[in-house]
CSV table of C-alpha atoms and ligand atoms in Angstrom, one decimal:
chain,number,residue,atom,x,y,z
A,1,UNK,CA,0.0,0.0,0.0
A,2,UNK,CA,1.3,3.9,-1.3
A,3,UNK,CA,1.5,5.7,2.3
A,4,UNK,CA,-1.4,7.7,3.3
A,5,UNK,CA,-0.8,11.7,2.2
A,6,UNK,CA,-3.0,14.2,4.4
A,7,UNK,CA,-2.8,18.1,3.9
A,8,UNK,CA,-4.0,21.0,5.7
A,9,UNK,CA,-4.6,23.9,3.4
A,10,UNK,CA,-5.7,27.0,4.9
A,11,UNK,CA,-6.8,30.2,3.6
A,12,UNK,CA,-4.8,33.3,4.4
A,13,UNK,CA,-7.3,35.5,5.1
A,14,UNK,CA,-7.4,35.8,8.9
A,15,UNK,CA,-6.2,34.1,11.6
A,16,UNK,CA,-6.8,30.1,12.9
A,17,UNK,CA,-9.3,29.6,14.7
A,18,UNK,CA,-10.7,26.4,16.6
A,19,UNK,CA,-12.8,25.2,13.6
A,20,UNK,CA,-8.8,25.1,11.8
A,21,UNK,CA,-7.5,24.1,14.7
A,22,UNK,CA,-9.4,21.0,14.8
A,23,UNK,CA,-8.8,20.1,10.4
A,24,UNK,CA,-5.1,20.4,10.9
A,25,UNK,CA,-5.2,18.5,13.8
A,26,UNK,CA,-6.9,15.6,12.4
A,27,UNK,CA,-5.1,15.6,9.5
A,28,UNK,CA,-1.5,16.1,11.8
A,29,UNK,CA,-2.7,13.0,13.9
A,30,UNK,CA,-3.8,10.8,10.9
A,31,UNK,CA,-0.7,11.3,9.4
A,32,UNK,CA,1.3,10.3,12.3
A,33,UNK,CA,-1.3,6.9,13.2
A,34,UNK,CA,-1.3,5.4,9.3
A,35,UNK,CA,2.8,6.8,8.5
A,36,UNK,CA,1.6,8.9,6.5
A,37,UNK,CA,2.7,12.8,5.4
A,38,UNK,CA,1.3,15.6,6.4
A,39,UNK,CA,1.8,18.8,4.3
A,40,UNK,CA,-0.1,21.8,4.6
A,41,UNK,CA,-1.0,24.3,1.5
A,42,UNK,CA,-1.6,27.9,1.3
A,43,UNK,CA,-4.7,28.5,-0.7
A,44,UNK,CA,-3.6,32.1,-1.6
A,45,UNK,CA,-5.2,32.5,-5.1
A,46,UNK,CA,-7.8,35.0,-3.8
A,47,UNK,CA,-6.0,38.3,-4.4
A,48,UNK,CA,-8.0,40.3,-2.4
A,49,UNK,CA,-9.1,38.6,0.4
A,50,UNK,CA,-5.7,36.8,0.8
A,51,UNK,CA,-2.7,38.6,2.8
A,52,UNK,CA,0.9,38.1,3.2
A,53,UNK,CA,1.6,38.5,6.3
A,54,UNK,CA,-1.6,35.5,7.9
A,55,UNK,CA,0.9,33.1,5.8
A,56,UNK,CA,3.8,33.7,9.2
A,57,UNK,CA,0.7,34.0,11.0
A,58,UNK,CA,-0.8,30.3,9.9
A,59,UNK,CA,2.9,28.4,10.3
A,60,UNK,CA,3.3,30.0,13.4
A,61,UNK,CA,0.0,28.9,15.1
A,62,UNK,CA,0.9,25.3,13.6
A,63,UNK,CA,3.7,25.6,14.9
A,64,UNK,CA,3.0,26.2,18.2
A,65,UNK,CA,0.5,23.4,18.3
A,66,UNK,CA,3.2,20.8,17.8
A,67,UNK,CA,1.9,19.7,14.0
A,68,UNK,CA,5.2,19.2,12.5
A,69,UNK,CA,4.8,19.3,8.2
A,70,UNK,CA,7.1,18.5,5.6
A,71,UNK,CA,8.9,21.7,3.8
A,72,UNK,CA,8.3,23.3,1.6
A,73,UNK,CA,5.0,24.9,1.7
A,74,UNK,CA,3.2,25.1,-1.1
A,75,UNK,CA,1.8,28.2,-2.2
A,76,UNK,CA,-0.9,28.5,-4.7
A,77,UNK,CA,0.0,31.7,-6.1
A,78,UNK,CA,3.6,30.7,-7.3
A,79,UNK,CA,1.6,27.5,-9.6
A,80,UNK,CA,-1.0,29.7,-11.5
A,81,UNK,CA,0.4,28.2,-14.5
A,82,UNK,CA,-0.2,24.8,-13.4
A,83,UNK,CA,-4.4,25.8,-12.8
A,84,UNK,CA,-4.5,27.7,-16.1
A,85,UNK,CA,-3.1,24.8,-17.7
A,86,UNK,CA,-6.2,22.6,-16.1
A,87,UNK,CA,-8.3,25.3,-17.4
A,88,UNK,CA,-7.1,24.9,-21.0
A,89,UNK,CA,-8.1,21.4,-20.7
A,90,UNK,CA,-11.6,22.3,-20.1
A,91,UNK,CA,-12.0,24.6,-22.7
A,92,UNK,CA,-10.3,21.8,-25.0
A,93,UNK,CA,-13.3,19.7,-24.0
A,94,UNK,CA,-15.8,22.3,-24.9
A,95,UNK,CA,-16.7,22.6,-21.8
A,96,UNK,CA,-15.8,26.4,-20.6
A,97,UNK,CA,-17.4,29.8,-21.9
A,98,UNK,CA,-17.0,33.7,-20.8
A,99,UNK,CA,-19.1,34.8,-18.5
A,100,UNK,CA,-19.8,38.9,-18.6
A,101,UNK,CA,-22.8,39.5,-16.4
A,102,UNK,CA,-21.9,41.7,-13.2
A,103,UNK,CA,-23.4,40.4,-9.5
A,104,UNK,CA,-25.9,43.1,-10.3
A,105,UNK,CA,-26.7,41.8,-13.4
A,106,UNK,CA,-27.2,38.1,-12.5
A,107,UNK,CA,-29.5,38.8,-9.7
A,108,UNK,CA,-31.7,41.0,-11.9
A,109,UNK,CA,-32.5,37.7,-13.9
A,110,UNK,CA,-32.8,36.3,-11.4
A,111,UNK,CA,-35.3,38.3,-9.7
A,112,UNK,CA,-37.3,38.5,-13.0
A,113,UNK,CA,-37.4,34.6,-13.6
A,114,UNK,CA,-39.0,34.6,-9.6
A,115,UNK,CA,-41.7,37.2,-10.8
A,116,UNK,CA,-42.1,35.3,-14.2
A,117,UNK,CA,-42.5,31.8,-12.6
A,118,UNK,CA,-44.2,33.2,-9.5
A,119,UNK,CA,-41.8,30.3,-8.1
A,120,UNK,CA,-38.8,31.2,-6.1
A,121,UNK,CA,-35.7,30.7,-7.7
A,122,UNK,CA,-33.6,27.3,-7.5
A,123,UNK,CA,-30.8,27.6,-5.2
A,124,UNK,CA,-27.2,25.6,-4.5
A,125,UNK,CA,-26.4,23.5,-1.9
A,126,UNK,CA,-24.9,26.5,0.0
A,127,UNK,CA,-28.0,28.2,-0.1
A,128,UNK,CA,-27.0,30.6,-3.3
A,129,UNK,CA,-29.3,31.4,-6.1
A,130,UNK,CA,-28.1,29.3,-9.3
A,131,UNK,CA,-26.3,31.2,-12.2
A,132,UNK,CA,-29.1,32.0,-14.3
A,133,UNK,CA,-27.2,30.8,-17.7
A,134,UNK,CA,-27.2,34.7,-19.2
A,135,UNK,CA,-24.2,33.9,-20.6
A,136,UNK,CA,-24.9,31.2,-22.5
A,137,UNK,CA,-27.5,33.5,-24.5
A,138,UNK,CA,-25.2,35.5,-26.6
A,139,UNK,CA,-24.7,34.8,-29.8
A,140,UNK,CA,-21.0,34.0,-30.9
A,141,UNK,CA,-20.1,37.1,-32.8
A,142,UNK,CA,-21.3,39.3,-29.5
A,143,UNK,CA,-19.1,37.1,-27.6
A,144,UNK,CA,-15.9,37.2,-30.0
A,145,UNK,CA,-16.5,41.3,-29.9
A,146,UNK,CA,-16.5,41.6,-25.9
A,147,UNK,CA,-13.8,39.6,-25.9
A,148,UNK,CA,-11.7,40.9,-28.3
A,149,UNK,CA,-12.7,44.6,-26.8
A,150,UNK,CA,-11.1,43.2,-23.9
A,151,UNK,CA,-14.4,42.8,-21.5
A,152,UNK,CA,-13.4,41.4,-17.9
A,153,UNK,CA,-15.1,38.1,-17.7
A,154,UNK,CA,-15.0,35.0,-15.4
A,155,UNK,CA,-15.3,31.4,-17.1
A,156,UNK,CA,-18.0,29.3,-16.0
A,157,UNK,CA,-18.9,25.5,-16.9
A,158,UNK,CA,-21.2,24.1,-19.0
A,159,UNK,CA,-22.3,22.0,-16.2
A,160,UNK,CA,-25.1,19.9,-18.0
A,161,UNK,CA,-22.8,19.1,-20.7
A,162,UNK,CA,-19.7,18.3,-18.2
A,163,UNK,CA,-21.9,16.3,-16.2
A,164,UNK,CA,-23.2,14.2,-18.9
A,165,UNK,CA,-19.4,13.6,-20.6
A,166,UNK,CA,-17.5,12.5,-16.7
A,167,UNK,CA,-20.5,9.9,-16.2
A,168,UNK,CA,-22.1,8.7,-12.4
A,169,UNK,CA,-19.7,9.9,-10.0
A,170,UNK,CA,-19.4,9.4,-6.3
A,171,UNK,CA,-16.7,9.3,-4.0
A,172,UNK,CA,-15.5,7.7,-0.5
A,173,UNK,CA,-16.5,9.5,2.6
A,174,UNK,CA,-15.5,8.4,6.1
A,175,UNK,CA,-17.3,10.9,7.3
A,176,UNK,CA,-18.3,12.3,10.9
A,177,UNK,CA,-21.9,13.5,9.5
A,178,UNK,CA,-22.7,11.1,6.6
A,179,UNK,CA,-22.3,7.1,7.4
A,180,UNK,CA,-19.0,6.3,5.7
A,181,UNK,CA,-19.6,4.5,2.9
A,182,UNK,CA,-19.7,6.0,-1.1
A,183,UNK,CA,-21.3,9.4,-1.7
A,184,UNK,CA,-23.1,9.9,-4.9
A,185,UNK,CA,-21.7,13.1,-6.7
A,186,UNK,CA,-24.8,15.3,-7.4
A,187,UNK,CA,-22.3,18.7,-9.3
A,188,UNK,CA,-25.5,19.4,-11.1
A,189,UNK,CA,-26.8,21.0,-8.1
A,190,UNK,CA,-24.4,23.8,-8.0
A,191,UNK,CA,-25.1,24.5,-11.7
A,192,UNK,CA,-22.5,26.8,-14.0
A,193,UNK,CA,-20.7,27.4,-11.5
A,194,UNK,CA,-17.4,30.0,-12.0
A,195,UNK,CA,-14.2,28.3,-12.6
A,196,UNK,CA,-11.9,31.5,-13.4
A,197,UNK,CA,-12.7,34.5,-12.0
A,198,UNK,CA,-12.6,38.3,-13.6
A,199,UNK,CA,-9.8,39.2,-10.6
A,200,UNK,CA,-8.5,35.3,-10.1
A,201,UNK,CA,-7.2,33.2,-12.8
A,202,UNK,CA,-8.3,30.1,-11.5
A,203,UNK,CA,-11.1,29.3,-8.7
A,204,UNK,CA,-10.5,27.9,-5.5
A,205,UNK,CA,-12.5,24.4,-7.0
A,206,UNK,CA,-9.9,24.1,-10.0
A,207,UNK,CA,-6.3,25.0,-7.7
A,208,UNK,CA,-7.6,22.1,-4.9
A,209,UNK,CA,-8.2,19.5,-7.1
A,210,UNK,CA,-4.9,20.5,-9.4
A,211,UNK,CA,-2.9,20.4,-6.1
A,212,UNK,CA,-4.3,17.7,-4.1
A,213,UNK,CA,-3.2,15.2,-7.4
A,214,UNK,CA,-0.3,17.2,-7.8
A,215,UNK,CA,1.3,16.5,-4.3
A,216,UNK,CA,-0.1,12.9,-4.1
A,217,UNK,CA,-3.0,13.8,-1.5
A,218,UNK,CA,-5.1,10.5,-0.9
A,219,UNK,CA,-6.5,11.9,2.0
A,220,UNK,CA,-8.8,15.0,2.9
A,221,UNK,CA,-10.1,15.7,6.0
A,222,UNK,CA,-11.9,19.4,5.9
A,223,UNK,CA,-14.8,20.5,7.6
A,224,UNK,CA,-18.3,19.8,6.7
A,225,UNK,CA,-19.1,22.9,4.7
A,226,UNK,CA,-16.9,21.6,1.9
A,227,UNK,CA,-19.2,18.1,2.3
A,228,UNK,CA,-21.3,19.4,-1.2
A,229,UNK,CA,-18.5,21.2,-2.8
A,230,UNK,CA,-17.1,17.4,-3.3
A,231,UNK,CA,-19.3,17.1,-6.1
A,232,UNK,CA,-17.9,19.7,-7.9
A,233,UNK,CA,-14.6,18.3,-7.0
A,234,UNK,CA,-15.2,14.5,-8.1
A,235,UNK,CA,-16.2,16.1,-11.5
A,236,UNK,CA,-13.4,18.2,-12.4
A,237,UNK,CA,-11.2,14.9,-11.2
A,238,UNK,CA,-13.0,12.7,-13.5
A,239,UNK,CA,-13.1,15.3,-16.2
A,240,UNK,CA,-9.3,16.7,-16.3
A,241,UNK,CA,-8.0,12.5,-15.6
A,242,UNK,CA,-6.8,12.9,-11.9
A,243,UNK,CA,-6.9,10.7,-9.0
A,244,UNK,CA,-9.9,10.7,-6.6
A,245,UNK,CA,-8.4,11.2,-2.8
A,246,UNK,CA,-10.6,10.1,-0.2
A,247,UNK,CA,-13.0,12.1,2.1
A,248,UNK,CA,-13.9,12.7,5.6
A,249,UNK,CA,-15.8,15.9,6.8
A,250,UNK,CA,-15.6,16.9,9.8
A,251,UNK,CA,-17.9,18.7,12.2
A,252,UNK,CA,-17.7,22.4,12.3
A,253,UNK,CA,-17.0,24.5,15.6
A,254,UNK,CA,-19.2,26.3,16.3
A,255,UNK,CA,-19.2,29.8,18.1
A,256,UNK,CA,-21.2,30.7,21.3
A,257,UNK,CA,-23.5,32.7,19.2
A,258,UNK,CA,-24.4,28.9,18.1
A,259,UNK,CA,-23.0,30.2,14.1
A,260,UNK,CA,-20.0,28.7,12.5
A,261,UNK,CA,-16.7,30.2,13.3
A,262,UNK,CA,-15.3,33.1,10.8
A,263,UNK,CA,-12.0,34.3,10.1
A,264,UNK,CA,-13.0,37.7,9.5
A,265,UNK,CA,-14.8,38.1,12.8
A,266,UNK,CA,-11.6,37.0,14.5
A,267,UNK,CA,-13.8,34.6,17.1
A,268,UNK,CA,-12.3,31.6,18.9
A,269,UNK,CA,-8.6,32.4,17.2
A,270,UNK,CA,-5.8,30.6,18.3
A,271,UNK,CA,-3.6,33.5,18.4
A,272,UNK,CA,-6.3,34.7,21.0
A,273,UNK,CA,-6.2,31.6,22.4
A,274,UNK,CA,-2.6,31.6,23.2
A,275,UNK,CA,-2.4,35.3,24.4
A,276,UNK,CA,-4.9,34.4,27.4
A,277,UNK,CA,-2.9,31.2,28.7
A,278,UNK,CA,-4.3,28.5,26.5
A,279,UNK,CA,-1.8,25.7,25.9
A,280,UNK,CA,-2.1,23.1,22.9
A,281,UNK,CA,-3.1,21.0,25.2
A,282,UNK,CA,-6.6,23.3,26.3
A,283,UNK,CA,-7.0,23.5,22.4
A,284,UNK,CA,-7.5,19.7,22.1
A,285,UNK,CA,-9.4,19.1,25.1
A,286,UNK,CA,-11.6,21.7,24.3
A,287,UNK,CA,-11.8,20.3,20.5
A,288,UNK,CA,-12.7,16.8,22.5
A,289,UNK,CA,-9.0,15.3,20.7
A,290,UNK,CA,-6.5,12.9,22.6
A,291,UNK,CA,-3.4,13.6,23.0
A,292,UNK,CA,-1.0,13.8,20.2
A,293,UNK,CA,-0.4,10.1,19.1
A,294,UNK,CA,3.2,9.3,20.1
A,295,UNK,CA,6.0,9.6,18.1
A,296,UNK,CA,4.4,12.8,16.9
A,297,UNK,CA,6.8,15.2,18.0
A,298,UNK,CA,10.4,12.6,16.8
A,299,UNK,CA,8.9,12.2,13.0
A,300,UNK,CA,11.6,12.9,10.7
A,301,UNK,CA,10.3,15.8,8.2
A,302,UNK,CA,11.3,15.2,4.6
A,303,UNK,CA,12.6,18.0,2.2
A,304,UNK,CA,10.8,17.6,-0.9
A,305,UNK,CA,10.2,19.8,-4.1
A,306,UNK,CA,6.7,21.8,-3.7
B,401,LIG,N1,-8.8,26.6,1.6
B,401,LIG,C1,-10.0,26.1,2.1
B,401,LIG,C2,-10.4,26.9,3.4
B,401,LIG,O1,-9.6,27.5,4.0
B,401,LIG,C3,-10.0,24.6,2.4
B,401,LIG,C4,-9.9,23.8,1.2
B,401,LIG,C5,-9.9,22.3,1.4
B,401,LIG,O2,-9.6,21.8,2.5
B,401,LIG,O3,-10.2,21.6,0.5
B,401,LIG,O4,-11.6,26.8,3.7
């Protein structure tokens, strides 16, 4: 058997908090149970929500919980080649097409196909209203003009077509939530959904399923609110020929307002945590974890290219 691979891939938009606390730690503590790796990613494709200096912030609070990872750390931003080049692939397939419409735009059509249908509007798995397919009504010469006028514009999947070329699709879940056992992949319900943005060159959905075949992953543990996103995920695996890793959501911390912990509210972080007395220790007992599995500390951490 090809030794287990976990990662921990954190956005740096704010500071860890519990809800991180407790993916990096099950990943960390995996690793060290099965001999596996453990790596952790910086999902820093977001230019403007991402920030420099959370990325000193992020190794530092894994540090000081005692979740040694190998070196180096990879950073999204430095591989936007390697997503655009994914990207390409889909378009290849027939698969992609420009998207113009502003926010403002989409929700107007949306808003007029609720008064026209006197039936609200369908909505994602997160609760979003679906893309309303604007896009796909423009007639090629109007979309060869704006284009070659230079019109910002995100890419979005054809996701009735891609559905219908990458087959049935499910995936392995050892969840906490869902009884572990295979998870039928359902991407249609998240419609054309954006997979290169007007201000990102490639969407968080294309760079984590690029990188987690790219660095061998075979394991992801993340929390919960990424349990549906796995459909999108499975497909874009299927369609661009990569491996499948397996799944396990976790539970989400919540926050004594009973809502899920956010970054940008700064609730629960560790760095909080740690300025008040906390030790590692308090973090996992009041995550309900063990102890570190031993041997955790003495692992051996390997150099290898990002
Ligand atoms: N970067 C994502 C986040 O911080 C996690 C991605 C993943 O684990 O697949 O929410």
């Amino acid at each position: 058997m090809t030794e287990p691979v976990f990662r921990f891939a954190p956005s740096p938009n704010g500071d860890l908090h519990l809800g991180h606390a407790l993916s990096a730690i099950l990943n960390h503590d995996a690793a060290v149970r099965e001999g596996g790796r453990f790596l952790v990613r910086i999902e820093d494709i977001d230019g403007e929500r991402s920030r420099p200096e959370f990325v000193d912030r992020i190794l530092e609070d894994l540090a000081w919980l005692g979740l040694a990872h190998e070196e180096p750390v990879r950073r999204q931003s430095e591989h936007l080649a390697d997503y655009t080049a994914a990207l390409e692939k889909l378009e290849d397939l027939g698969l992609l097409y420009p998207s113009f419409a502003s926010r403002a735009e989409i929700a107007r059509a949306v808003a007029e196909a609720e008064a026209a249908s006197g039936t609200p509007a369908p909505r994602d798995p997160d609760g979003a209203t679906l893309y309303p397919g604007i896009d796909r009504l423009l007639g090629p010469a109007e979309v060869d003009a704006r284009l070659r006028a230079g019109e910002p514009h995100a890419m979005r999947i054809r996701m009735d077509a891609a559905a219908l070329m990458a087959g049935s699709l499910d995936w392995e879940e050892a969840g906490d939530l869902a009884p572990a056992g295979r998870v039928p992949a359902d991407p249609l319900a998240w419609g054309d959904v954006v997979l290169a943005r007007k201000d990102a060159p490639a969407s968080y959905h294309v760079a984590v399923v690029v990188d987690d075949a790219l660095q061998g992953v075979t394991d992801v543990i993340r929390g919960a609110d990424l349990f549906h996103a796995t459909s999108i995920h499975r497909l874009l695996q299927q369609l661009l020929g990569l491996p499948a890793p397996r799944y396990r959501h976790h539970r989400l911390v919540l926050g004594p307002d009973g809502r899920k912990l956010s970054k940008s509210k700064g609730s629960s972080s560790l760095r909080g945590l740690r300025q008040a007395g906390a030790t590692p220790a308090d973090v996992r007992r009041r995550l309900g974890l063990g102890p570190p599995p031993p041997g955790a500390m003495a692992r051996p951490q390997r150099n290898r290219y990002s």
